[in-house]
Amino acid sequence: MIEVEIEADDWAAALPDAEAIVQRAAEAALGSVAGDIVVLLTDDAAVQRLNAQFRDKDRPTNVLSFPGGDMPMPGQAAHLGDIVLAFGVCRDEAEAQAKTLANHLTHLVIHGVLHVLGHDHEDEAEAEAMEAQERSLLASLGVADPYILPDDL
Protein backbone atom coordinates (compact mmCIF):
# COMPACT_ATOMS: atom_id res chain seq x y z
CA MET A 1 0.00 0.00 0.00
CA ILE A 2 1.18 3.49 -0.81
CA GLU A 3 -0.11 6.18 1.52
CA VAL A 4 0.18 9.76 0.32
CA GLU A 5 -0.12 12.59 2.84
CA ILE A 6 -0.27 16.17 1.58
CA GLU A 7 0.75 18.38 4.47
CA ALA A 8 1.59 21.55 2.50
CA ASP A 9 -1.30 23.10 0.57
CA ASP A 10 1.16 24.38 -2.05
CA TRP A 11 1.44 20.86 -3.46
CA ALA A 12 -2.30 20.55 -4.07
CA ALA A 13 -2.52 24.10 -5.43
CA ALA A 14 0.34 23.55 -7.91
CA LEU A 15 -0.56 19.95 -8.75
CA PRO A 16 -4.20 19.07 -8.13
CA ASP A 17 -3.36 15.49 -9.15
CA ALA A 18 -0.28 15.25 -6.88
CA GLU A 19 -1.60 12.19 -5.07
CA ALA A 20 -2.16 10.30 -8.34
CA ILE A 21 1.31 11.31 -9.59
CA VAL A 22 2.92 9.98 -6.40
CA GLN A 23 0.90 6.75 -6.50
CA ARG A 24 1.84 6.05 -10.12
CA ALA A 25 5.54 6.77 -9.57
CA ALA A 26 5.77 4.75 -6.36
CA GLU A 27 3.96 1.78 -7.93
CA ALA A 28 6.36 1.83 -10.86
CA ALA A 29 9.42 1.91 -8.58
CA LEU A 30 8.09 -0.80 -6.27
CA GLY A 31 7.27 -3.17 -9.10
CA SER A 32 6.45 -6.50 -7.51
CA VAL A 33 7.94 -5.65 -4.10
CA ALA A 34 5.32 -6.10 -1.40
CA GLY A 35 5.09 -3.64 1.45
CA ASP A 36 3.85 -0.27 2.61
CA ILE A 37 5.35 3.14 1.86
CA VAL A 38 4.28 6.54 3.15
CA VAL A 39 4.99 9.60 1.00
CA LEU A 40 4.68 12.99 2.69
CA LEU A 41 4.41 16.12 0.55
CA THR A 42 5.35 18.96 2.84
CA ASP A 43 7.16 22.29 2.92
CA ASP A 44 10.80 23.27 3.04
CA ALA A 45 10.79 24.04 6.77
CA ALA A 46 9.58 20.55 7.70
CA VAL A 47 12.17 18.92 5.46
CA GLN A 48 14.88 21.19 6.85
CA ARG A 49 14.00 20.07 10.41
CA LEU A 50 14.16 16.39 9.39
CA ASN A 51 17.39 16.90 7.46
CA ALA A 52 18.97 18.59 10.49
CA GLN A 53 17.70 15.95 12.89
CA PHE A 54 18.60 12.85 10.90
CA ARG A 55 21.43 13.93 8.60
CA ASP A 56 23.02 16.86 10.50
CA LYS A 57 22.39 19.09 7.47
CA ASP A 58 20.49 22.20 8.52
CA ARG A 59 18.96 23.02 5.16
CA PRO A 60 16.01 21.82 3.12
CA THR A 61 16.55 19.29 0.36
CA ASN A 62 14.27 17.95 -2.34
CA VAL A 63 13.61 14.44 -1.03
CA LEU A 64 14.46 12.45 2.08
CA SER A 65 14.08 8.69 2.32
CA PHE A 66 13.77 6.77 5.56
CA PRO A 67 13.94 3.01 5.04
CA GLY A 68 11.77 0.95 7.36
CA GLY A 69 13.39 -1.59 9.55
CA ASP A 70 10.70 -3.07 11.70
CA MET A 71 9.65 -6.65 11.28
CA PRO A 72 6.02 -6.80 10.19
CA MET A 73 3.36 -8.21 12.46
CA PRO A 74 2.16 -11.63 11.32
CA GLY A 75 -0.31 -11.21 8.49
CA GLN A 76 0.68 -7.60 7.81
CA ALA A 77 2.78 -6.14 5.01
CA ALA A 78 6.24 -4.84 5.86
CA HIS A 79 6.61 -1.09 6.22
CA LEU A 80 9.28 -0.40 3.62
CA GLY A 81 9.82 3.21 4.60
CA ASP A 82 8.87 6.86 4.37
CA ILE A 83 9.64 9.48 1.74
CA VAL A 84 9.37 13.22 2.38
CA LEU A 85 9.43 15.91 -0.32
CA ALA A 86 9.83 19.68 0.10
CA PHE A 87 7.58 21.78 -2.11
CA GLY A 88 9.73 24.89 -2.52
CA VAL A 89 12.93 23.02 -3.28
CA CYS A 90 11.17 20.72 -5.76
CA ARG A 91 9.38 23.63 -7.46
CA ASP A 92 12.56 25.69 -7.72
CA GLU A 93 14.56 22.75 -9.13
CA ALA A 94 11.86 22.01 -11.71
CA GLU A 95 11.87 25.65 -12.83
CA ALA A 96 15.68 25.87 -12.94
CA GLN A 97 15.87 22.64 -14.97
CA ALA A 98 12.97 23.59 -17.29
CA LYS A 99 10.92 20.57 -16.20
CA THR A 100 7.31 20.34 -15.22
CA LEU A 101 6.72 19.97 -11.52
CA ALA A 102 4.74 16.80 -12.23
CA ASN A 103 7.67 15.18 -14.04
CA HIS A 104 10.14 16.29 -11.38
CA LEU A 105 7.88 14.92 -8.62
CA THR A 106 7.60 11.63 -10.51
CA HIS A 107 11.39 11.41 -10.73
CA LEU A 108 11.97 12.26 -7.08
CA VAL A 109 9.37 9.77 -5.84
CA ILE A 110 11.02 7.03 -7.91
CA HIS A 111 14.42 8.14 -6.57
CA GLY A 112 13.12 8.04 -3.00
CA VAL A 113 11.50 4.63 -3.39
CA LEU A 114 14.71 3.21 -4.84
CA HIS A 115 16.57 4.49 -1.76
CA VAL A 116 13.99 2.86 0.51
CA LEU A 117 14.57 -0.39 -1.40
CA GLY A 118 18.29 -0.18 -0.69
CA HIS A 119 19.72 1.51 -3.78
CA ASP A 120 22.25 4.28 -3.35
CA HIS A 121 24.55 6.60 -5.27
CA GLU A 122 27.54 6.93 -2.96
CA ASP A 123 30.06 5.94 -5.63
CA GLU A 124 30.10 6.29 -9.41
CA ALA A 125 29.09 2.69 -10.16
CA GLU A 126 26.13 2.84 -7.75
CA ALA A 127 25.08 6.22 -9.14
CA GLU A 128 25.17 4.97 -12.73
CA ALA A 129 23.14 1.86 -11.85
CA MET A 130 20.56 3.84 -9.90
CA GLU A 131 20.25 6.50 -12.60
CA ALA A 132 19.81 3.81 -15.26
CA GLN A 133 17.00 2.28 -13.25
CA GLU A 134 15.40 5.71 -12.78
CA ARG A 135 15.64 6.43 -16.52
CA SER A 136 14.01 3.10 -17.37
CA LEU A 137 11.16 3.54 -14.89
CA LEU A 138 10.57 7.12 -15.99
CA ALA A 139 10.55 6.13 -19.66
CA SER A 140 7.91 3.50 -18.87
CA LEU A 141 5.78 6.35 -17.50
CA GLY A 142 6.42 8.63 -20.47
CA VAL A 143 8.77 10.98 -18.58
CA ALA A 144 11.91 12.22 -20.32
CA ASP A 145 15.39 11.48 -19.01
CA PRO A 146 15.81 13.84 -16.04
CA TYR A 147 19.58 13.84 -16.36
CA ILE A 148 19.53 15.52 -19.77
CA LEU A 149 19.01 19.20 -19.13
CA PRO A 150 18.00 21.70 -21.84
CA ASP A 151 21.53 23.14 -21.91
CA ASP A 152 22.86 19.64 -22.76
CA LEU A 153 20.78 19.32 -25.94
Coordinates of N, CA and C in Angstrom, one line a residue:
M1 N 0.8 -1.2 0.0 CA 0.0 0.0 0.0 C 0.9 1.2 0.0
I2 N 0.5 2.2 -0.8 CA 1.2 3.5 -0.8 C 0.2 4.5 -0.2
E3 N 0.7 5.1 0.9 CA -0.1 6.2 1.5 C 0.5 7.5 1.2
V4 N -0.3 8.4 0.7 CA 0.2 9.8 0.3 C -0.5 10.8 1.3
E5 N 0.4 11.5 1.9 CA -0.1 12.6 2.8 C 0.3 13.9 2.3
I6 N -0.6 14.8 2.1 CA -0.3 16.2 1.6 C -0.4 17.1 2.7
E7 N 0.7 17.5 3.3 CA 0.7 18.4 4.5 C 0.8 19.9 4.1
A8 N 1.4 20.2 2.9 CA 1.6 21.6 2.5 C 0.6 21.8 1.4
D9 N -0.3 22.8 1.6 CA -1.3 23.1 0.6 C -0.7 23.5 -0.8
D10 N 0.5 24.0 -0.8 CA 1.2 24.4 -2.1 C 1.2 23.2 -3.1
W11 N 1.4 22.0 -2.6 CA 1.4 20.9 -3.5 C 0.1 20.7 -4.2
A12 N -1.0 20.7 -3.5 CA -2.3 20.5 -4.1 C -2.7 21.7 -5.0
A13 N -2.2 22.9 -4.6 CA -2.5 24.1 -5.4 C -1.7 24.0 -6.8
A14 N -0.5 23.6 -6.7 CA 0.3 23.6 -7.9 C 0.0 22.3 -8.8
L15 N -0.3 21.2 -8.1 CA -0.6 19.9 -8.8 C -1.8 19.3 -8.2
P16 N -3.0 19.7 -8.7 CA -4.2 19.1 -8.1 C -4.2 17.5 -8.2
D17 N -3.4 16.9 -9.1 CA -3.4 15.5 -9.1 C -2.1 14.9 -8.5
A18 N -1.5 15.7 -7.5 CA -0.3 15.2 -6.9 C -0.4 13.8 -6.3
E19 N -1.5 13.5 -5.7 CA -1.6 12.2 -5.1 C -1.5 11.1 -6.1
A20 N -2.2 11.3 -7.3 CA -2.2 10.3 -8.3 C -0.8 10.2 -8.9
I21 N -0.1 11.3 -9.1 CA 1.3 11.3 -9.6 C 2.2 10.5 -8.7
V22 N 2.1 10.7 -7.4 CA 2.9 10.0 -6.4 C 2.6 8.5 -6.4
Q23 N 1.3 8.2 -6.5 CA 0.9 6.7 -6.5 C 1.5 6.0 -7.7
R24 N 1.4 6.7 -8.9 CA 1.8 6.1 -10.1 C 3.4 5.9 -10.1
A25 N 4.1 6.9 -9.6 CA 5.5 6.8 -9.6 C 6.0 5.7 -8.6
A26 N 5.4 5.7 -7.4 CA 5.8 4.7 -6.4 C 5.5 3.3 -6.8
E27 N 4.3 3.1 -7.4 CA 4.0 1.8 -7.9 C 5.0 1.3 -9.0
A28 N 5.4 2.2 -9.8 CA 6.4 1.8 -10.9 C 7.7 1.4 -10.2
A29 N 8.1 2.2 -9.2 CA 9.4 1.9 -8.6 C 9.4 0.6 -7.7
L30 N 8.2 0.4 -7.1 CA 8.1 -0.8 -6.3 C 8.0 -2.1 -7.1
G31 N 7.4 -2.0 -8.3 CA 7.3 -3.2 -9.1 C 6.5 -4.2 -8.3
S32 N 7.1 -5.4 -8.2 CA 6.5 -6.5 -7.5 C 6.8 -6.6 -6.0
V33 N 7.6 -5.6 -5.5 CA 7.9 -5.7 -4.1 C 6.7 -5.4 -3.2
A34 N 6.5 -6.3 -2.3 CA 5.3 -6.1 -1.4 C 5.7 -5.3 -0.2
G35 N 4.8 -4.4 0.2 CA 5.1 -3.6 1.5 C 4.4 -2.3 1.4
D36 N 4.5 -1.6 2.5 CA 3.9 -0.3 2.6 C 4.9 0.8 2.5
I37 N 4.5 1.9 1.9 CA 5.3 3.1 1.9 C 4.4 4.3 2.2
V38 N 5.0 5.3 2.9 CA 4.3 6.5 3.2 C 5.1 7.6 2.5
V39 N 4.4 8.5 1.7 CA 5.0 9.6 1.0 C 4.3 10.9 1.5
L40 N 5.1 11.7 2.1 CA 4.7 13.0 2.7 C 5.1 14.1 1.8
L41 N 4.1 14.9 1.3 CA 4.4 16.1 0.5 C 4.3 17.3 1.5
T42 N 5.4 17.9 1.8 CA 5.4 19.0 2.8 C 6.1 20.2 2.4
D43 N 6.5 21.1 3.3 CA 7.2 22.3 2.9 C 8.6 22.2 3.3
D44 N 9.4 23.2 2.8 CA 10.8 23.3 3.0 C 11.2 23.3 4.5
A45 N 10.4 24.0 5.3 CA 10.8 24.0 6.8 C 10.7 22.7 7.4
A46 N 9.7 21.9 7.1 CA 9.6 20.6 7.7 C 10.7 19.7 7.2
V47 N 11.1 19.7 6.0 CA 12.2 18.9 5.5 C 13.5 19.4 6.1
Q48 N 13.7 20.7 6.2 CA 14.9 21.2 6.9 C 15.0 20.6 8.3
R49 N 13.9 20.6 9.0 CA 14.0 20.1 10.4 C 14.4 18.6 10.4
L50 N 13.8 17.8 9.5 CA 14.2 16.4 9.4 C 15.6 16.2 8.9
N51 N 16.0 17.0 8.0 CA 17.4 16.9 7.5 C 18.4 17.2 8.6
A52 N 18.1 18.2 9.4 CA 19.0 18.6 10.5 C 19.0 17.5 11.5
Q53 N 17.8 17.0 11.8 CA 17.7 16.0 12.9 C 18.4 14.6 12.5
F54 N 18.1 14.2 11.3 CA 18.6 12.8 10.9 C 19.9 12.8 10.1
R55 N 20.2 13.9 9.5 CA 21.4 13.9 8.6 C 22.4 15.0 9.0
D56 N 22.1 15.8 10.1 CA 23.0 16.9 10.5 C 23.3 17.9 9.4
K57 N 22.3 18.1 8.5 CA 22.4 19.1 7.5 C 21.2 20.1 7.7
D58 N 21.5 21.2 8.2 CA 20.5 22.2 8.5 C 20.1 23.0 7.3
R59 N 19.5 22.3 6.3 CA 19.0 23.0 5.2 C 17.9 22.1 4.5
P60 N 17.0 22.7 3.8 CA 16.0 21.8 3.1 C 16.7 21.1 1.9
T61 N 16.1 20.0 1.5 CA 16.5 19.3 0.4 C 15.3 18.8 -0.4
N62 N 15.4 18.3 -1.6 CA 14.3 18.0 -2.3 C 13.5 16.7 -1.8
V63 N 14.2 15.7 -1.5 CA 13.6 14.4 -1.0 C 14.5 13.8 0.0
L64 N 13.8 13.3 1.1 CA 14.5 12.5 2.1 C 13.8 11.1 2.1
S65 N 14.6 10.1 2.3 CA 14.1 8.7 2.3 C 14.5 8.1 3.6
F66 N 13.5 7.4 4.3 CA 13.8 6.8 5.6 C 13.4 5.3 5.4
P67 N 14.3 4.4 5.2 CA 13.9 3.0 5.0 C 13.3 2.5 6.3
G68 N 12.4 1.6 6.2 CA 11.8 1.0 7.4 C 12.7 -0.1 7.9
G69 N 12.5 -0.6 9.0 CA 13.4 -1.6 9.6 C 12.7 -2.6 10.5
D70 N 11.4 -2.2 10.8 CA 10.7 -3.1 11.7 C 10.2 -4.3 11.0
M71 N 10.2 -5.4 11.8 CA 9.7 -6.6 11.3 C 8.1 -6.5 11.3
P72 N 7.5 -6.9 10.2 CA 6.0 -6.8 10.2 C 5.4 -7.7 11.2
M73 N 4.2 -7.3 11.6 CA 3.4 -8.2 12.5 C 2.9 -9.3 11.6
P74 N 2.7 -10.5 12.1 CA 2.2 -11.6 11.3 C 0.9 -11.2 10.6
G75 N 0.9 -11.5 9.3 CA -0.3 -11.2 8.5 C -0.3 -9.8 8.0
Q76 N 0.6 -9.0 8.3 CA 0.7 -7.6 7.8 C 1.9 -7.4 6.9
A77 N 1.7 -6.5 5.9 CA 2.8 -6.1 5.0 C 3.9 -5.4 5.7
A78 N 5.1 -5.6 5.3 CA 6.2 -4.8 5.9 C 6.1 -3.4 5.5
H79 N 6.5 -2.5 6.5 CA 6.6 -1.1 6.2 C 8.0 -0.8 5.6
L80 N 8.0 -0.6 4.3 CA 9.3 -0.4 3.6 C 10.0 0.9 4.0
G81 N 9.2 2.0 4.2 CA 9.8 3.2 4.6 C 9.0 4.4 4.3
D82 N 9.5 5.6 4.5 CA 8.9 6.9 4.4 C 9.7 7.7 3.4
I83 N 9.0 8.5 2.7 CA 9.6 9.5 1.7 C 9.0 10.8 2.0
V84 N 9.8 11.9 2.1 CA 9.4 13.2 2.4 C 9.9 14.2 1.3
L85 N 9.0 15.0 0.7 CA 9.4 15.9 -0.3 C 9.1 17.3 0.1
A86 N 10.0 18.3 -0.2 CA 9.8 19.7 0.1 C 9.3 20.4 -1.1
F87 N 8.2 21.1 -1.0 CA 7.6 21.8 -2.1 C 8.5 22.8 -2.7
G88 N 9.0 23.8 -2.0 CA 9.7 24.9 -2.5 C 11.0 24.4 -3.2
V89 N 11.7 23.5 -2.6 CA 12.9 23.0 -3.3 C 12.6 22.3 -4.6
C90 N 11.6 21.5 -4.6 CA 11.2 20.7 -5.8 C 10.7 21.7 -6.9
R91 N 9.9 22.7 -6.5 CA 9.4 23.6 -7.5 C 10.5 24.4 -8.1
D92 N 11.4 24.9 -7.2 CA 12.6 25.7 -7.7 C 13.5 24.9 -8.6
E93 N 13.7 23.6 -8.3 CA 14.6 22.8 -9.1 C 13.9 22.5 -10.5
A94 N 12.6 22.2 -10.5 CA 11.9 22.0 -11.7 C 12.0 23.2 -12.6
E95 N 11.8 24.4 -12.0 CA 11.9 25.7 -12.8 C 13.3 25.9 -13.4
A96 N 14.3 25.7 -12.5 CA 15.7 25.9 -12.9 C 16.1 24.9 -14.0
Q97 N 15.5 23.7 -14.0 CA 15.9 22.6 -15.0 C 14.9 22.6 -16.1
A98 N 14.0 23.5 -16.2 CA 13.0 23.6 -17.3 C 12.2 22.3 -17.4
K99 N 11.7 21.8 -16.3 CA 10.9 20.6 -16.2 C 9.6 20.9 -15.6
T100 N 8.6 20.1 -15.9 CA 7.3 20.3 -15.2 C 7.5 19.8 -13.8
L101 N 6.7 20.4 -12.9 CA 6.7 20.0 -11.5 C 6.2 18.5 -11.4
A102 N 5.3 18.2 -12.2 CA 4.7 16.8 -12.2 C 5.8 15.8 -12.6
N103 N 6.6 16.1 -13.6 CA 7.7 15.2 -14.0 C 8.8 15.1 -13.0
H104 N 9.1 16.3 -12.4 CA 10.1 16.3 -11.4 C 9.7 15.5 -10.1
L105 N 8.4 15.7 -9.8 CA 7.9 14.9 -8.6 C 7.9 13.4 -8.9
T106 N 7.6 13.0 -10.1 CA 7.6 11.6 -10.5 C 9.0 11.1 -10.3
H107 N 10.0 11.8 -10.8 CA 11.4 11.4 -10.7 C 11.8 11.3 -9.3
L108 N 11.5 12.3 -8.5 CA 12.0 12.3 -7.1 C 11.3 11.2 -6.2
V109 N 10.0 10.9 -6.5 CA 9.4 9.8 -5.8 C 10.0 8.5 -6.2
I110 N 10.3 8.2 -7.5 CA 11.0 7.0 -7.9 C 12.4 7.0 -7.2
H111 N 13.1 8.1 -7.2 CA 14.4 8.1 -6.6 C 14.3 7.8 -5.1
G112 N 13.3 8.3 -4.4 CA 13.1 8.0 -3.0 C 12.8 6.6 -2.7
V113 N 11.9 6.0 -3.6 CA 11.5 4.6 -3.4 C 12.7 3.7 -3.6
L114 N 13.5 4.0 -4.6 CA 14.7 3.2 -4.8 C 15.6 3.3 -3.6
H115 N 15.8 4.4 -3.0 CA 16.6 4.5 -1.8 C 16.0 3.6 -0.7
V116 N 14.7 3.7 -0.5 CA 14.0 2.9 0.5 C 14.2 1.4 0.2
L117 N 14.3 1.0 -1.0 CA 14.6 -0.4 -1.4 C 16.0 -0.8 -1.3
G118 N 16.9 0.2 -0.9 CA 18.3 -0.2 -0.7 C 19.3 0.3 -1.7
H119 N 18.8 1.0 -2.8 CA 19.7 1.5 -3.8 C 20.4 2.8 -3.3
D120 N 21.6 3.1 -3.8 CA 22.3 4.3 -3.3 C 23.1 4.8 -4.5
H121 N 23.7 6.0 -4.3 CA 24.6 6.6 -5.3 C 25.8 7.2 -4.6
E122 N 26.4 6.4 -3.7 CA 27.5 6.9 -3.0 C 28.8 6.9 -3.8
D123 N 28.9 6.0 -4.7 CA 30.1 5.9 -5.6 C 29.6 5.9 -7.1
E124 N 30.5 6.1 -8.0 CA 30.1 6.3 -9.4 C 29.3 5.1 -10.0
A125 N 29.8 3.9 -9.6 CA 29.1 2.7 -10.2 C 27.7 2.6 -9.6
E126 N 27.5 2.9 -8.3 CA 26.1 2.8 -7.8 C 25.3 3.9 -8.4
A127 N 25.8 5.1 -8.6 CA 25.1 6.2 -9.1 C 24.6 5.9 -10.6
E128 N 25.5 5.3 -11.4 CA 25.2 5.0 -12.7 C 24.1 3.9 -12.8
A129 N 24.2 2.9 -11.9 CA 23.1 1.9 -11.9 C 21.8 2.4 -11.4
M130 N 21.8 3.3 -10.4 CA 20.6 3.8 -9.9 C 19.9 4.8 -10.9
E131 N 20.8 5.6 -11.6 CA 20.2 6.5 -12.6 C 19.7 5.7 -13.8
A132 N 20.3 4.6 -14.2 CA 19.8 3.8 -15.3 C 18.4 3.2 -14.9
Q133 N 18.3 2.8 -13.7 CA 17.0 2.3 -13.2 C 15.9 3.4 -13.2
E134 N 16.3 4.6 -12.8 CA 15.4 5.7 -12.8 C 15.0 6.0 -14.2
R135 N 15.9 6.1 -15.1 CA 15.6 6.4 -16.5 C 14.7 5.4 -17.1
S136 N 14.9 4.1 -16.8 CA 14.0 3.1 -17.4 C 12.6 3.2 -16.8
L137 N 12.5 3.4 -15.5 CA 11.2 3.5 -14.9 C 10.4 4.8 -15.4
L138 N 11.2 5.9 -15.5 CA 10.6 7.1 -16.0 C 10.1 7.0 -17.4
A139 N 10.9 6.3 -18.3 CA 10.5 6.1 -19.7 C 9.3 5.3 -19.7
S140 N 9.1 4.3 -18.9 CA 7.9 3.5 -18.9 C 6.7 4.3 -18.5
L141 N 6.9 5.5 -17.9 CA 5.8 6.4 -17.5 C 5.7 7.5 -18.5
G142 N 6.5 7.6 -19.5 CA 6.4 8.6 -20.5 C 7.1 9.9 -20.0
V143 N 8.0 9.8 -19.1 CA 8.8 11.0 -18.6 C 10.2 11.0 -19.2
A144 N 10.6 12.1 -19.7 CA 11.9 12.2 -20.3 C 13.0 12.0 -19.3
D145 N 14.2 11.7 -19.8 CA 15.4 11.5 -19.0 C 15.7 12.8 -18.2
P146 N 15.6 12.7 -16.9 CA 15.8 13.8 -16.0 C 17.3 14.3 -16.0
Y147 N 18.2 13.5 -16.4 CA 19.6 13.8 -16.4 C 20.1 14.6 -17.6
I148 N 19.2 14.7 -18.6 CA 19.5 15.5 -19.8 C 18.8 16.9 -19.6
L149 N 19.6 17.9 -19.3 CA 19.0 19.2 -19.1 C 19.0 20.0 -20.5
P150 N 18.1 21.0 -20.6 CA 18.0 21.7 -21.8 C 19.3 22.2 -22.4
D151 N 20.2 22.6 -21.5 CA 21.5 23.1 -21.9 C 22.4 22.0 -22.5
D152 N 22.1 20.8 -22.2 CA 22.9 19.6 -22.8 C 22.4 19.2 -24.2
L153 N 21.3 19.7 -24.6 CA 20.8 19.3 -25.9 C 21.4 20.1 -27.1

